[in-house]
GROMACS .gro file of C-alpha atoms in nm:
model
  387
    1MET     CA    1   0.000   0.000   0.000
    2ILE     CA    2   0.147   0.343  -0.102
    3PRO     CA    3   0.121   0.608   0.170
    4ALA     CA    4  -0.006   0.953   0.077
    5VAL     CA    5   0.048   1.292   0.233
    6LYS     CA    6  -0.207   1.566   0.299
    7LEU     CA    7  -0.114   1.936   0.308
    8SER     CA    8  -0.240   2.078   0.639
    9PRO     CA    9  -0.100   2.255   0.948
   10GLY     CA   10   0.108   2.014   1.146
   11PRO     CA   11   0.406   1.979   1.374
   12VAL     CA   12   0.647   1.864   1.103
   13SER     CA   13   0.798   2.148   0.896
   14PHE     CA   14   1.073   2.145   0.636
   15CYS     CA   15   1.183   2.503   0.581
   16GLY     CA   16   1.417   2.700   0.358
   17THR     CA   17   1.775   2.584   0.335
   18ASN     CA   18   1.721   2.293   0.568
   19LEU     CA   19   1.480   2.127   0.327
   20ARG     CA   20   1.756   1.965   0.119
   21SER     CA   21   1.961   1.853   0.417
   22LYS     CA   22   1.665   1.708   0.607
   23SER     CA   23   1.538   1.530   0.306
   24ALA     CA   24   1.877   1.366   0.271
   25LEU     CA   25   1.826   1.199   0.605
   26VAL     CA   26   1.509   1.036   0.483
   27PRO     CA   27   1.585   0.727   0.271
   28SER     CA   28   1.438   0.721  -0.077
   29ALA     CA   29   1.155   0.476  -0.140
   30PHE     CA   30   1.357   0.333  -0.430
   31SER     CA   31   1.666   0.278  -0.216
   32LEU     CA   32   1.487   0.063   0.042
   33LYS     CA   33   1.566  -0.302   0.021
   34PRO     CA   34   1.273  -0.539   0.077
   35SER     CA   35   1.489  -0.765   0.290
   36LYS     CA   36   1.558  -0.493   0.547
   37PHE     CA   37   1.260  -0.264   0.546
   38VAL     CA   38   0.884  -0.324   0.563
   39VAL     CA   39   0.652  -0.033   0.494
   40SER     CA   40   0.290  -0.083   0.600
   41SER     CA   41  -0.017   0.127   0.666
   42LEU     CA   42  -0.355   0.036   0.806
   43ARG     CA   43  -0.526   0.306   0.600
   44PRO     CA   44  -0.428   0.470   0.272
   45LEU     CA   45  -0.302   0.827   0.289
   46TYR     CA   46  -0.372   1.094   0.033
   47LEU     CA   47  -0.218   1.425  -0.073
   48ALA     CA   48  -0.428   1.742  -0.053
   49PRO     CA   49  -0.326   2.113  -0.029
   50LEU     CA   50  -0.428   2.328   0.264
   51ASP     CA   51  -0.564   2.629   0.081
   52GLY     CA   52  -0.682   2.479  -0.244
   53PRO     CA   53  -0.538   2.286  -0.534
   54ARG     CA   54  -0.313   2.569  -0.661
   55THR     CA   55  -0.176   2.695  -0.329
   56ALA     CA   56   0.150   2.504  -0.351
   57GLU     CA   57   0.219   2.642  -0.700
   58GLN     CA   58   0.165   3.004  -0.595
   59LYS     CA   59   0.399   2.999  -0.294
   60PRO     CA   60   0.771   3.084  -0.329
   61ARG     CA   61   1.000   2.789  -0.372
   62ARG     CA   62   1.184   2.846  -0.045
   63GLN     CA   63   0.865   2.914   0.158
   64PRO     CA   64   0.819   2.656   0.435
   65LEU     CA   65   0.590   2.373   0.339
   66GLU     CA   66   0.393   2.199   0.610
   67PHE     CA   67   0.277   1.845   0.585
   68LYS     CA   68   0.047   1.629   0.794
   69CYS     CA   69  -0.028   1.259   0.757
   70SER     CA   70  -0.394   1.164   0.788
   71ALA     CA   71  -0.614   0.870   0.695
   72SER     CA   72  -0.848   0.878   0.399
   73ALA     CA   73  -1.210   0.947   0.506
   74ALA     CA   74  -1.337   0.711   0.239
   75ASP     CA   75  -1.122   0.432   0.373
   76ASP     CA   76  -1.228   0.515   0.728
   77LYS     CA   77  -1.588   0.459   0.620
   78GLU     CA   78  -1.495   0.133   0.455
   79SER     CA   79  -1.309   0.018   0.764
   80LYS     CA   80  -1.632   0.050   0.967
   81THR     CA   81  -1.849  -0.129   0.714
   82GLU     CA   82  -1.949  -0.475   0.826
   83VAL     CA   83  -1.870  -0.743   0.573
   84VAL     CA   84  -2.147  -1.002   0.548
   85PRO     CA   85  -2.027  -1.345   0.442
   86VAL     CA   86  -2.175  -1.473   0.121
   87ARG     CA   87  -2.271  -1.798   0.290
   88SER     CA   88  -2.474  -1.614   0.556
   89GLU     CA   89  -2.666  -1.422   0.289
   90ALA     CA   90  -2.741  -1.739   0.098
   91ALA     CA   91  -2.847  -1.918   0.416
   92GLN     CA   92  -3.083  -1.630   0.504
   93LYS     CA   93  -3.243  -1.638   0.159
   94LEU     CA   94  -3.284  -2.014   0.184
   95LYS     CA   95  -3.442  -1.978   0.529
   96ILE     CA   96  -3.694  -1.721   0.404
   97SER     CA   97  -3.775  -1.939   0.101
   98VAL     CA   98  -3.844  -2.236   0.328
   99TYR     CA   99  -4.066  -2.017   0.549
  100PHE     CA  100  -4.267  -1.897   0.250
  101ALA     CA  101  -4.311  -2.243   0.099
  102THR     CA  102  -4.415  -2.386   0.437
  103TRP     CA  103  -4.653  -2.097   0.502
  104TRP     CA  104  -4.829  -2.138   0.167
  105ALA     CA  105  -4.848  -2.516   0.189
  106LEU     CA  106  -4.989  -2.513   0.544
  107ASN     CA  107  -5.244  -2.248   0.449
  108VAL     CA  108  -5.367  -2.448   0.150
  109ILE     CA  109  -5.399  -2.762   0.363
  110PHE     CA  110  -5.586  -2.573   0.636
  111ASN     CA  111  -5.837  -2.424   0.392
  112ILE     CA  112  -5.908  -2.763   0.236
  113TYR     CA  113  -5.972  -2.937   0.568
  114ASN     CA  114  -6.158  -2.639   0.708
  115LYS     CA  115  -6.402  -2.648   0.417
  116LYS     CA  116  -6.444  -3.025   0.453
  117VAL     CA  117  -6.531  -2.981   0.822
  118LEU     CA  118  -6.776  -2.696   0.754
  119ASN     CA  119  -6.949  -2.897   0.479
  120ALA     CA  120  -7.004  -3.188   0.717
  121PHE     CA  121  -7.035  -2.994   1.044
  122PRO     CA  122  -7.163  -2.640   0.968
  123TYR     CA  123  -7.088  -2.477   1.301
  124PRO     CA  124  -6.829  -2.205   1.235
  125TRP     CA  125  -6.823  -2.072   1.592
  126LEU     CA  126  -6.722  -2.407   1.737
  127THR     CA  127  -6.482  -2.473   1.449
  128SER     CA  128  -6.310  -2.139   1.515
  129THR     CA  129  -6.290  -2.215   1.886
  130LEU     CA  130  -6.133  -2.556   1.827
  131SER     CA  131  -5.867  -2.401   1.603
  132LEU     CA  132  -5.761  -2.159   1.876
  133ALA     CA  133  -5.785  -2.423   2.149
  134CYS     CA  134  -5.561  -2.664   1.960
  135GLY     CA  135  -5.292  -2.401   1.898
  136SER     CA  136  -5.304  -2.280   2.257
  137ALA     CA  137  -5.267  -2.636   2.389
  138MET     CA  138  -4.973  -2.704   2.156
  139MET     CA  139  -4.785  -2.396   2.277
  140LEU     CA  140  -4.861  -2.455   2.646
  141VAL     CA  141  -4.717  -2.805   2.617
  142SER     CA  142  -4.412  -2.669   2.431
  143TRP     CA  143  -4.351  -2.417   2.709
  144ALA     CA  144  -4.405  -2.674   2.986
  145THR     CA  145  -4.160  -2.921   2.830
  146ARG     CA  146  -3.920  -2.634   2.744
  147LEU     CA  147  -3.926  -2.733   2.381
  148VAL     CA  148  -3.985  -2.361   2.323
  149GLU     CA  149  -3.867  -2.094   2.563
  150ALA     CA  150  -4.166  -1.931   2.731
  151PRO     CA  151  -4.203  -1.556   2.673
  152LYS     CA  152  -4.138  -1.311   2.954
  153THR     CA  153  -4.455  -1.108   2.980
  154ASP     CA  154  -4.615  -0.871   3.229
  155ILE     CA  155  -4.958  -0.721   3.285
  156ASP     CA  156  -4.882  -0.436   3.045
  157PHE     CA  157  -4.810  -0.685   2.768
  158TRP     CA  158  -5.152  -0.849   2.807
  159LYS     CA  159  -5.327  -0.512   2.826
  160VAL     CA  160  -5.171  -0.410   2.497
  161LEU     CA  161  -5.250  -0.750   2.346
  162PHE     CA  162  -5.620  -0.735   2.436
  163PRO     CA  163  -5.744  -0.511   2.149
  164VAL     CA  164  -5.529  -0.711   1.907
  165ALA     CA  165  -5.690  -1.033   2.031
  166VAL     CA  166  -6.042  -0.886   1.998
  167ALA     CA  167  -5.978  -0.789   1.636
  168HIS     CA  168  -5.813  -1.125   1.565
  169THR     CA  169  -6.108  -1.314   1.712
  170ILE     CA  170  -6.363  -1.121   1.505
  171GLY     CA  171  -6.160  -1.164   1.187
  172HIS     CA  172  -6.110  -1.536   1.244
  173VAL     CA  173  -6.476  -1.610   1.317
  174ALA     CA  174  -6.601  -1.390   1.031
  175ALA     CA  175  -6.375  -1.567   0.780
  176THR     CA  176  -6.492  -1.908   0.905
  177VAL     CA  177  -6.857  -1.802   0.881
  178SER     CA  178  -6.790  -1.687   0.525
  179MET     CA  179  -6.634  -2.017   0.424
  180SER     CA  180  -6.926  -2.206   0.573
  181LYS     CA  181  -7.163  -2.026   0.334
  182VAL     CA  182  -6.965  -1.981   0.011
  183ALA     CA  183  -6.676  -2.139  -0.177
  184VAL     CA  184  -6.324  -2.104  -0.038
  185SER     CA  185  -6.214  -1.933  -0.358
  186PHE     CA  186  -6.486  -1.668  -0.330
  187THR     CA  187  -6.398  -1.593   0.034
  188HIS     CA  188  -6.033  -1.540  -0.056
  189ILE     CA  189  -6.118  -1.326  -0.359
  190ILE     CA  190  -6.313  -1.092  -0.131
  191LYS     CA  191  -6.036  -1.107   0.130
  192SER     CA  192  -5.789  -0.986  -0.132
  193ALA     CA  193  -5.957  -0.645  -0.084
  194GLU     CA  194  -5.793  -0.611   0.259
  195PRO     CA  195  -5.540  -0.347   0.132
  196ALA     CA  196  -5.832  -0.124   0.032
  197PHE     CA  197  -5.971  -0.143   0.386
  198SER     CA  198  -5.624  -0.072   0.525
  199VAL     CA  199  -5.584   0.246   0.319
  200LEU     CA  200  -5.937   0.372   0.392
  201VAL     CA  201  -5.914   0.310   0.766
  202SER     CA  202  -5.568   0.467   0.788
  203ARG     CA  203  -5.679   0.769   0.584
  204PHE     CA  204  -6.010   0.853   0.749
  205LEU     CA  205  -5.955   0.730   1.106
  206LEU     CA  206  -5.581   0.780   1.156
  207GLY     CA  207  -5.530   1.075   0.920
  208GLU     CA  208  -5.248   0.909   0.725
  209THR     CA  209  -5.184   1.008   0.365
  210PHE     CA  210  -5.051   0.791   0.084
  211PRO     CA  211  -4.894   0.854  -0.256
  212VAL     CA  212  -5.122   0.875  -0.558
  213PRO     CA  213  -5.011   0.531  -0.695
  214VAL     CA  214  -5.141   0.369  -0.375
  215TYR     CA  215  -5.488   0.518  -0.425
  216LEU     CA  216  -5.484   0.420  -0.793
  217SER     CA  217  -5.398   0.060  -0.703
  218LEU     CA  218  -5.726   0.039  -0.508
  219LEU     CA  219  -5.930   0.075  -0.827
  220PRO     CA  220  -5.847  -0.271  -0.969
  221ILE     CA  221  -5.883  -0.424  -0.621
  222ILE     CA  222  -6.231  -0.288  -0.565
  223GLY     CA  223  -6.337  -0.335  -0.928
  224GLY     CA  224  -6.210  -0.693  -0.945
  225CYS     CA  225  -6.379  -0.794  -0.619
  226ALA     CA  226  -6.706  -0.635  -0.733
  227LEU     CA  227  -6.692  -0.817  -1.066
  228ALA     CA  228  -6.617  -1.148  -0.895
  229ALA     CA  229  -6.902  -1.099  -0.646
  230VAL     CA  230  -7.158  -1.009  -0.914
  231THR     CA  231  -7.069  -1.310  -1.130
  232GLU     CA  232  -7.040  -1.562  -0.845
  233LEU     CA  233  -7.267  -1.859  -0.916
  234ASN     CA  234  -7.326  -1.946  -0.550
  235PHE     CA  235  -7.339  -1.595  -0.407
  236ASN     CA  236  -7.451  -1.568  -0.045
  237MET     CA  237  -7.487  -1.240   0.142
  238VAL     CA  238  -7.382  -1.389   0.478
  239GLY     CA  239  -7.068  -1.533   0.319
  240PHE     CA  240  -6.990  -1.205   0.143
  241MET     CA  241  -7.039  -0.995   0.458
  242GLY     CA  242  -6.833  -1.240   0.663
  243ALA     CA  243  -6.535  -1.192   0.432
  244MET     CA  244  -6.580  -0.813   0.438
  245ILE     CA  245  -6.597  -0.803   0.819
  246SER     CA  246  -6.289  -1.025   0.834
  247ASN     CA  247  -6.100  -0.775   0.617
  248LEU     CA  248  -6.193  -0.485   0.842
  249ALA     CA  249  -6.110  -0.676   1.162
  250PHE     CA  250  -5.767  -0.784   1.040
  251VAL     CA  251  -5.685  -0.426   0.939
  252PHE     CA  252  -5.756  -0.311   1.296
  253ARG     CA  253  -5.557  -0.608   1.427
  254ASN     CA  254  -5.254  -0.495   1.227
  255ILE     CA  255  -5.293  -0.134   1.340
  256PHE     CA  256  -5.320  -0.233   1.707
  257SER     CA  257  -5.021  -0.465   1.670
  258LYS     CA  258  -4.799  -0.191   1.523
  259LYS     CA  259  -4.898   0.062   1.789
  260GLY     CA  260  -4.894  -0.163   2.091
  261MET     CA  261  -4.603  -0.400   2.038
  262LYS     CA  262  -4.326  -0.145   1.985
  263GLY     CA  263  -4.032  -0.228   2.207
  264LYS     CA  264  -4.167  -0.568   2.313
  265SER     CA  265  -3.906  -0.843   2.290
  266VAL     CA  266  -4.136  -1.136   2.213
  267SER     CA  267  -4.064  -1.361   1.917
  268GLY     CA  268  -4.317  -1.410   1.639
  269MET     CA  269  -4.393  -1.766   1.751
  270ASN     CA  270  -4.460  -1.673   2.113
  271TYR     CA  271  -4.647  -1.357   2.017
  272TYR     CA  272  -4.896  -1.554   1.812
  273ALA     CA  273  -4.923  -1.815   2.089
  274CYS     CA  274  -5.019  -1.545   2.341
  275LEU     CA  275  -5.262  -1.401   2.085
  276SER     CA  276  -5.427  -1.743   2.041
  277ILE     CA  277  -5.467  -1.795   2.415
  278MET     CA  278  -5.631  -1.457   2.471
  279SER     CA  279  -5.852  -1.499   2.161
  280LEU     CA  280  -5.966  -1.837   2.291
  281VAL     CA  281  -6.068  -1.683   2.624
  282ILE     CA  282  -6.263  -1.413   2.441
  283LEU     CA  283  -6.431  -1.643   2.188
  284THR     CA  284  -6.542  -1.937   2.404
  285PRO     CA  285  -6.842  -1.773   2.581
  286PHE     CA  286  -6.964  -1.621   2.253
  287ALA     CA  287  -6.941  -1.958   2.076
  288ILE     CA  288  -7.150  -2.121   2.349
  289ALA     CA  289  -7.407  -1.842   2.330
  290MET     CA  290  -7.431  -1.847   1.949
  291GLU     CA  291  -7.450  -2.225   1.896
  292GLY     CA  292  -7.438  -2.415   2.224
  293PRO     CA  293  -7.361  -2.776   2.327
  294GLN     CA  294  -7.701  -2.911   2.218
  295MET     CA  295  -7.658  -2.796   1.859
  296TRP     CA  296  -7.302  -2.924   1.856
  297ALA     CA  297  -7.403  -3.269   1.981
  298ALA     CA  298  -7.681  -3.303   1.723
  299GLY     CA  299  -7.456  -3.181   1.443
  300TRP     CA  300  -7.175  -3.413   1.545
  301GLN     CA  301  -7.398  -3.718   1.538
  302LYS     CA  302  -7.519  -3.621   1.193
  303ALA     CA  303  -7.164  -3.569   1.067
  304LEU     CA  304  -7.052  -3.907   1.197
  305ALA     CA  305  -7.350  -4.077   1.033
  306GLU     CA  306  -7.292  -3.911   0.695
  307VAL     CA  307  -6.913  -3.896   0.675
  308GLY     CA  308  -6.792  -4.149   0.929
  309PRO     CA  309  -6.479  -4.135   1.145
  310ASN     CA  310  -6.299  -3.925   0.882
  311VAL     CA  311  -6.467  -3.616   1.020
  312ILE     CA  312  -6.262  -3.658   1.340
  313TRP     CA  313  -5.940  -3.644   1.137
  314TRP     CA  314  -6.068  -3.343   0.943
  315VAL     CA  315  -6.140  -3.148   1.263
  316ALA     CA  316  -5.800  -3.235   1.409
  317ALA     CA  317  -5.618  -3.148   1.086
  318GLN     CA  318  -5.787  -2.812   1.034
  319SER     CA  319  -5.718  -2.716   1.397
  320VAL     CA  320  -5.350  -2.810   1.386
  321PHE     CA  321  -5.281  -2.660   1.043
  322TYR     CA  322  -5.459  -2.336   1.132
  323HIS     CA  323  -5.218  -2.277   1.418
  324LEU     CA  324  -4.913  -2.390   1.223
  325TYR     CA  325  -4.970  -2.170   0.919
  326ASN     CA  326  -5.034  -1.861   1.134
  327GLN     CA  327  -4.730  -1.938   1.347
  328VAL     CA  328  -4.504  -1.971   1.042
  329SER     CA  329  -4.644  -1.647   0.898
  330TYR     CA  330  -4.551  -1.459   1.216
  331MET     CA  331  -4.208  -1.623   1.213
  332SER     CA  332  -4.168  -1.507   0.852
  333LEU     CA  333  -4.259  -1.152   0.951
  334ASP     CA  334  -3.967  -1.159   1.197
  335GLU     CA  335  -3.726  -1.223   0.910
  336ILE     CA  336  -3.857  -1.002   0.629
  337SER     CA  337  -3.990  -0.654   0.563
  338PRO     CA  338  -4.365  -0.578   0.569
  339LEU     CA  339  -4.352  -0.522   0.191
  340THR     CA  340  -4.209  -0.867   0.124
  341PHE     CA  341  -4.464  -1.014   0.363
  342SER     CA  342  -4.746  -0.839   0.176
  343ILE     CA  343  -4.628  -0.978  -0.157
  344GLY     CA  344  -4.598  -1.325  -0.004
  345ASN     CA  345  -4.951  -1.296   0.135
  346THR     CA  346  -5.081  -1.208  -0.212
  347MET     CA  347  -4.910  -1.509  -0.368
  348LYS     CA  348  -5.043  -1.728  -0.088
  349ARG     CA  349  -5.397  -1.620  -0.166
  350ILE     CA  350  -5.353  -1.714  -0.532
  351SER     CA  351  -5.235  -2.062  -0.434
  352VAL     CA  352  -5.537  -2.108  -0.205
  353ILE     CA  353  -5.785  -1.993  -0.471
  354VAL     CA  354  -5.641  -2.215  -0.746
  355SER     CA  355  -5.602  -2.524  -0.526
  356SER     CA  356  -5.954  -2.495  -0.379
  357ILE     CA  357  -6.109  -2.462  -0.727
  358ILE     CA  358  -5.925  -2.776  -0.840
  359ILE     CA  359  -5.996  -2.987  -0.531
  360PHE     CA  360  -6.360  -2.890  -0.476
  361HIS     CA  361  -6.439  -2.864  -0.851
  362THR     CA  362  -6.580  -2.515  -0.797
  363PRO     CA  363  -6.759  -2.391  -1.111
  364VAL     CA  364  -6.605  -2.065  -1.228
  365ARG     CA  365  -6.727  -1.841  -1.508
  366PRO     CA  366  -6.466  -1.670  -1.727
  367VAL     CA  367  -6.593  -1.330  -1.613
  368ASN     CA  368  -6.567  -1.442  -1.250
  369ALA     CA  369  -6.209  -1.559  -1.307
  370LEU     CA  370  -6.129  -1.225  -1.473
  371GLY     CA  371  -6.260  -1.037  -1.169
  372ALA     CA  372  -6.045  -1.250  -0.938
  373ALA     CA  373  -5.737  -1.191  -1.154
  374ILE     CA  374  -5.795  -0.814  -1.158
  375ALA     CA  375  -5.836  -0.804  -0.779
  376ILE     CA  376  -5.516  -1.006  -0.723
  377LEU     CA  377  -5.327  -0.786  -0.968
  378GLY     CA  378  -5.448  -0.477  -0.783
  379THR     CA  379  -5.324  -0.624  -0.457
  380PHE     CA  380  -4.982  -0.681  -0.610
  381LEU     CA  381  -4.971  -0.326  -0.748
  382TYR     CA  382  -5.067  -0.195  -0.407
  383SER     CA  383  -4.774  -0.376  -0.244
  384GLN     CA  384  -4.540  -0.228  -0.506
  385ALA     CA  385  -4.680   0.124  -0.470
  386LYS     CA  386  -4.630   0.123  -0.092
  387GLN     CA  387  -4.257   0.047  -0.104
   0.00000   0.00000   0.00000
């Protein structure tokens, strides 16, 4: 590395007649023998005049010249830059890819088994309660056996979590009610309008403003959902309103989460576990009031008579996979930006719609499919416009 010299006031001064004699004491760089001398520098030096680029030329030849050695600012910046190993970057990308693939697969499986259960046992309040109960039990066992480290929480944590849990409970039940009345594909087409609800709530209730492209992206979302709803063969108002309420509830859930969980050191897995437990406590009395044990017993006997023991497996599968897919989604959110998560959520919805149409042989008109495609495209444009 070649050292450089910067012109600035300093303690070292070579003046007048002594300049030649003092320079003779300094060995020339060309006279140094590699075997005897080693010149090294941790940072490169550079040469710069004190008073501008032409100062040295304007001064008399015998005028004292002052020199000062200093490190390059550019190199100082580089020296503080953290170098990320290529392997670590590749491992992180692979980890996120595995999270996304697992998230989508678990969500597709949940929706399939959830619809099977609701077709045979049309009690969405109990079905929603069982999903939360199963996930809560799984996490309590994991904490008790120390398979997962239990979160350190206090009363303030649960106070902040309460409005999030209320919104989560409403959104979960509303989506299940929707799927009990209409096709899975139709529910998810309507749920793709969630970004529109997010913008409208943030604008009119929170006073936030967005760029023009964000507002323009809402047009295909709203238009596509409207076209899909109008052309739906098995349209049901309860199913449609359930999906709409679910959208609104999940928007408030996200808002409460962002405002209330700042500074809380709880991992995504444990955060969702605590959310499930509180949601279960909130939902259970309402489920009993809305449906009740007598209706459940009669419906269960009917389901066993029509479907057989398979219905037991369906209930267990939909409960387990509901918790797992939500847990993985929160774990993914720990690793990626909200924008990447939004794009992943859009792609997940496409996979659910396509797979449910194939598995349940849902009749779809070309115009209905066009409306769904427009709504999904609008959701993607929205995620791009918000970055």
